Amino acid sequence: MTQPVTLGGRPMMPPPGAPAEELLIARFRGHARGLFWSALLLIAVAGATGFFYGNLPAGFENWMLIAAAAALVLFGVLIPFLIWASRSYAVTTRRVVVREGMGARRSREMSHVRGYSIGVRRGIVQRMWGAGTITLSNGVDTPLRLANVPNVTLVHEALADQIEVNQILAHRDAQSMSDPDSDH
């Protein structure tokens, strides 16, 4: 049996035929720049509520101000934040996993071994923030879309490396299984 070998700083490769342990490479959410307007709204509502509390014109009461402020914070701050927080992406040594949803979680994944094409789209604002949208397509399933990925070039390189490593391991394992008498 051969010893595991490294490939230029990559994790140790398992011996031929041995199952590879699934390791987490990256876990991230979409870029948080979409929450800018929510944060600005929260600051404005807090300032306006503090200014007008106790200084309302006749016919209005403080509870009306608090109710309006609470509604604005709920619909303009809390719900967008929960939507953003409910989507997460994970890249492991075996697959890419996209999870979304708060109550009922939906999960989609794509295996590195099967191989897929990686498409990157970056708009002007995304380029300014170093973000982008990655689309993974294997030609069979519906494409897997990772929206507003921070550090998109780094994630793209990690995905390309994982496809290559998994294809090499699959090819090596297939060769060792088909030719059991040869020494590697």
mmCIF file of C-alpha atoms in Angstrom:
data_model
loop_
_atom_site.group_PDB
_atom_site.id
_atom_site.type_symbol
_atom_site.label_atom_id
_atom_site.label_comp_id
_atom_site.label_asym_id
_atom_site.label_seq_id
_atom_site.Cartn_x
_atom_site.Cartn_y
_atom_site.Cartn_z
ATOM 1 C CA MET A 1 0.000 0.000 0.000
ATOM 2 C CA THR A 2 1.361 3.416 -0.905
ATOM 3 C CA GLN A 3 1.533 6.382 1.410
ATOM 4 C CA PRO A 4 -0.707 9.426 0.838
ATOM 5 C CA VAL A 5 0.978 12.130 -1.212
ATOM 6 C CA THR A 6 0.491 15.870 -1.307
ATOM 7 C CA LEU A 7 0.054 18.013 -4.377
ATOM 8 C CA GLY A 8 1.685 21.389 -3.795
ATOM 9 C CA GLY A 9 0.186 22.231 -0.409
ATOM 10 C CA ARG A 10 -3.109 20.464 -1.000
ATOM 11 C CA PRO A 11 -4.446 18.040 1.609
ATOM 12 C CA MET A 12 -3.031 14.521 1.690
ATOM 13 C CA MET A 13 -4.448 12.236 -0.982
ATOM 14 C CA PRO A 14 -5.811 8.885 0.206
ATOM 15 C CA PRO A 15 -4.267 5.646 -1.011
ATOM 16 C CA PRO A 16 -5.847 4.181 -4.163
ATOM 17 C CA GLY A 17 -9.217 2.584 -3.485
ATOM 18 C CA ALA A 18 -9.597 4.168 -0.031
ATOM 19 C CA PRO A 19 -12.547 6.505 0.435
ATOM 20 C CA ALA A 20 -11.586 10.164 0.652
ATOM 21 C CA GLU A 21 -12.788 12.047 3.701
ATOM 22 C CA GLU A 22 -15.119 14.949 2.910
ATOM 23 C CA LEU A 23 -13.612 18.178 4.214
ATOM 24 C CA LEU A 24 -15.158 21.640 4.282
ATOM 25 C CA ILE A 25 -13.226 24.064 2.082
ATOM 26 C CA ALA A 26 -15.456 27.140 2.337
ATOM 27 C CA ARG A 27 -18.805 28.163 3.754
ATOM 28 C CA PHE A 28 -20.207 31.563 2.822
ATOM 29 C CA ARG A 29 -23.293 33.631 2.130
ATOM 30 C CA GLY A 30 -23.997 36.097 -0.640
ATOM 31 C CA HIS A 31 -22.267 39.466 -0.406
ATOM 32 C CA ALA A 32 -23.857 41.645 2.300
ATOM 33 C CA ARG A 33 -23.779 44.835 0.215
ATOM 34 C CA GLY A 34 -27.467 44.227 -0.548
ATOM 35 C CA LEU A 35 -28.214 45.064 3.074
ATOM 36 C CA PHE A 36 -26.866 48.629 2.688
ATOM 37 C CA TRP A 37 -30.303 50.161 2.137
ATOM 38 C CA SER A 38 -31.726 48.192 5.054
ATOM 39 C CA ALA A 39 -29.011 49.517 7.349
ATOM 40 C CA LEU A 40 -29.600 53.060 6.106
ATOM 41 C CA LEU A 41 -33.350 52.667 6.681
ATOM 42 C CA LEU A 42 -32.752 51.387 10.220
ATOM 43 C CA ILE A 43 -30.614 54.422 11.047
ATOM 44 C CA ALA A 44 -33.171 56.816 9.538
ATOM 45 C CA VAL A 45 -36.107 55.189 11.365
ATOM 46 C CA ALA A 46 -34.244 55.248 14.681
ATOM 47 C CA GLY A 47 -33.333 58.919 14.228
ATOM 48 C CA ALA A 48 -36.829 59.957 13.121
ATOM 49 C CA THR A 49 -38.498 57.995 15.921
ATOM 50 C CA GLY A 50 -36.215 59.568 18.519
ATOM 51 C CA PHE A 51 -36.812 63.042 17.113
ATOM 52 C CA PHE A 52 -40.607 62.829 16.808
ATOM 53 C CA TYR A 53 -41.331 60.827 19.984
ATOM 54 C CA GLY A 54 -43.197 63.224 22.284
ATOM 55 C CA ASN A 55 -43.199 65.986 19.612
ATOM 56 C CA LEU A 56 -45.983 64.763 17.354
ATOM 57 C CA PRO A 57 -48.577 67.156 15.918
ATOM 58 C CA ALA A 58 -52.135 67.108 17.281
ATOM 59 C CA GLY A 59 -54.145 64.057 16.295
ATOM 60 C CA PHE A 60 -51.176 61.676 16.413
ATOM 61 C CA GLU A 61 -50.053 59.657 19.389
ATOM 62 C CA ASN A 62 -46.713 58.088 20.266
ATOM 63 C CA TRP A 63 -48.030 54.541 19.804
ATOM 64 C CA MET A 64 -48.802 55.385 16.159
ATOM 65 C CA LEU A 65 -45.207 56.492 15.659
ATOM 66 C CA ILE A 66 -43.862 53.327 17.284
ATOM 67 C CA ALA A 67 -46.204 51.137 15.182
ATOM 68 C CA ALA A 68 -45.122 52.847 11.942
ATOM 69 C CA ALA A 69 -41.455 52.560 12.901
ATOM 70 C CA ALA A 70 -41.899 48.875 13.790
ATOM 71 C CA ALA A 71 -43.601 48.174 10.454
ATOM 72 C CA LEU A 72 -40.803 49.907 8.535
ATOM 73 C CA VAL A 73 -38.132 48.008 10.445
ATOM 74 C CA LEU A 74 -39.964 44.704 9.986
ATOM 75 C CA PHE A 75 -40.500 45.014 6.228
ATOM 76 C CA GLY A 76 -37.442 47.072 5.310
ATOM 77 C CA VAL A 77 -34.785 45.648 7.638
ATOM 78 C CA LEU A 78 -35.700 42.364 9.311
ATOM 79 C CA ILE A 79 -37.247 40.519 6.346
ATOM 80 C CA PRO A 80 -34.409 41.411 3.902
ATOM 81 C CA PHE A 81 -31.874 40.320 6.535
ATOM 82 C CA LEU A 82 -33.661 36.998 7.106
ATOM 83 C CA ILE A 83 -33.820 36.369 3.363
ATOM 84 C CA TRP A 84 -30.087 37.071 3.074
ATOM 85 C CA ALA A 85 -29.261 34.889 6.095
ATOM 86 C CA SER A 86 -31.403 31.988 4.844
ATOM 87 C CA ARG A 87 -29.171 31.355 1.802
ATOM 88 C CA SER A 88 -25.802 29.718 2.326
ATOM 89 C CA TYR A 89 -23.215 28.024 0.152
ATOM 90 C CA ALA A 90 -20.703 25.333 1.100
ATOM 91 C CA VAL A 91 -17.807 23.943 -0.918
ATOM 92 C CA THR A 92 -16.397 20.641 0.290
ATOM 93 C CA THR A 93 -13.807 18.302 -1.154
ATOM 94 C CA ARG A 94 -16.631 16.266 -2.764
ATOM 95 C CA ARG A 95 -19.411 18.689 -3.703
ATOM 96 C CA VAL A 96 -20.929 22.159 -3.767
ATOM 97 C CA VAL A 97 -24.040 22.595 -1.599
ATOM 98 C CA VAL A 98 -26.582 25.433 -1.812
ATOM 99 C CA ARG A 99 -29.070 25.687 1.062
ATOM 100 C CA GLU A 100 -31.923 28.149 1.243
ATOM 101 C CA GLY A 101 -35.090 28.645 3.223
ATOM 102 C CA MET A 102 -35.972 29.454 6.800
ATOM 103 C CA GLY A 103 -38.640 26.991 7.900
ATOM 104 C CA ALA A 104 -38.503 24.444 5.111
ATOM 105 C CA ARG A 105 -34.893 24.191 3.960
ATOM 106 C CA ARG A 106 -34.174 23.378 0.326
ATOM 107 C CA SER A 107 -30.791 21.970 -0.568
ATOM 108 C CA ARG A 108 -29.157 21.413 -3.948
ATOM 109 C CA GLU A 109 -25.747 19.994 -4.565
ATOM 110 C CA MET A 110 -23.375 19.223 -7.393
ATOM 111 C CA SER A 111 -20.588 16.648 -7.229
ATOM 112 C CA HIS A 112 -17.048 17.556 -8.291
ATOM 113 C CA VAL A 113 -16.420 14.031 -9.642
ATOM 114 C CA ARG A 114 -19.090 14.337 -12.339
ATOM 115 C CA GLY A 115 -17.474 17.544 -13.529
ATOM 116 C CA TYR A 116 -19.205 20.753 -14.513
ATOM 117 C CA SER A 117 -18.557 23.998 -16.298
ATOM 118 C CA ILE A 118 -18.055 27.150 -14.255
ATOM 119 C CA GLY A 119 -19.517 30.411 -15.522
ATOM 120 C CA VAL A 120 -18.790 33.706 -13.767
ATOM 121 C CA ARG A 121 -20.817 36.869 -14.356
ATOM 122 C CA ARG A 122 -19.767 40.129 -12.763
ATOM 123 C CA GLY A 123 -21.644 43.381 -13.139
ATOM 124 C CA ILE A 124 -20.083 46.791 -12.591
ATOM 125 C CA VAL A 125 -21.144 47.039 -8.951
ATOM 126 C CA GLN A 126 -20.107 43.432 -8.311
ATOM 127 C CA ARG A 127 -16.649 44.155 -9.739
ATOM 128 C CA MET A 128 -16.268 47.144 -7.427
ATOM 129 C CA TRP A 129 -16.943 44.890 -4.430
ATOM 130 C CA GLY A 130 -14.998 41.844 -5.698
ATOM 131 C CA ALA A 131 -18.192 39.794 -5.967
ATOM 132 C CA GLY A 132 -19.874 37.915 -8.782
ATOM 133 C CA THR A 133 -22.419 35.261 -9.680
ATOM 134 C CA ILE A 134 -21.149 31.740 -10.361
ATOM 135 C CA THR A 135 -23.201 29.303 -12.439
ATOM 136 C CA LEU A 136 -22.275 25.615 -12.329
ATOM 137 C CA SER A 137 -23.624 23.432 -15.117
ATOM 138 C CA ASN A 138 -22.959 19.744 -15.747
ATOM 139 C CA GLY A 139 -25.162 19.560 -18.843
ATOM 140 C CA VAL A 140 -27.678 17.197 -17.243
ATOM 141 C CA ASP A 141 -29.192 18.890 -14.190
ATOM 142 C CA THR A 142 -30.483 22.425 -13.967
ATOM 143 C CA PRO A 143 -27.567 24.816 -13.437
ATOM 144 C CA LEU A 144 -26.607 25.620 -9.856
ATOM 145 C CA ARG A 145 -26.449 29.391 -9.305
ATOM 146 C CA LEU A 146 -24.387 30.962 -6.532
ATOM 147 C CA ALA A 147 -25.495 34.611 -6.442
ATOM 148 C CA ASN A 148 -23.322 37.527 -5.241
ATOM 149 C CA VAL A 149 -20.381 35.375 -4.162
ATOM 150 C CA PRO A 150 -17.777 37.403 -2.255
ATOM 151 C CA ASN A 151 -14.175 36.905 -3.485
ATOM 152 C CA VAL A 152 -15.542 35.316 -6.630
ATOM 153 C CA THR A 153 -12.132 34.738 -8.251
ATOM 154 C CA LEU A 154 -10.888 32.805 -5.208
ATOM 155 C CA VAL A 155 -14.049 30.668 -5.113
ATOM 156 C CA HIS A 156 -13.754 30.075 -8.883
ATOM 157 C CA GLU A 157 -10.161 28.869 -8.493
ATOM 158 C CA ALA A 158 -11.094 26.607 -5.559
ATOM 159 C CA LEU A 159 -13.922 25.037 -7.564
ATOM 160 C CA ALA A 160 -11.668 24.451 -10.584
ATOM 161 C CA ASP A 161 -9.028 22.852 -8.320
ATOM 162 C CA GLN A 162 -11.603 20.573 -6.712
ATOM 163 C CA ILE A 163 -12.889 19.381 -10.091
ATOM 164 C CA GLU A 164 -9.337 18.588 -11.166
ATOM 165 C CA VAL A 165 -8.383 16.779 -7.950
ATOM 166 C CA ASN A 166 -11.605 14.748 -7.869
ATOM 167 C CA GLN A 167 -11.247 13.748 -11.519
ATOM 168 C CA ILE A 168 -7.632 12.679 -10.894
ATOM 169 C CA LEU A 169 -8.654 10.621 -7.860
ATOM 170 C CA ALA A 170 -11.556 9.015 -9.741
ATOM 171 C CA HIS A 171 -9.301 8.160 -12.678
ATOM 172 C CA ARG A 172 -6.597 6.771 -10.371
ATOM 173 C CA ASP A 173 -9.129 4.657 -8.474
ATOM 174 C CA ALA A 174 -10.637 3.369 -11.719
ATOM 175 C CA GLN A 175 -7.159 2.409 -12.972
ATOM 176 C CA SER A 176 -6.232 0.636 -9.734
ATOM 177 C CA MET A 177 -9.528 -1.280 -9.695
ATOM 178 C CA SER A 178 -9.201 -2.439 -13.315
ATOM 179 C CA ASP A 179 -5.556 -3.521 -12.963
ATOM 180 C CA PRO A 180 -5.133 -5.085 -9.498
ATOM 181 C CA ASP A 181 -1.824 -6.871 -10.309
ATOM 182 C CA SER A 182 0.236 -3.779 -11.154
ATOM 183 C CA ASP A 183 2.322 -1.907 -8.569
ATOM 184 C CA HIS A 184 1.784 1.869 -8.523
#
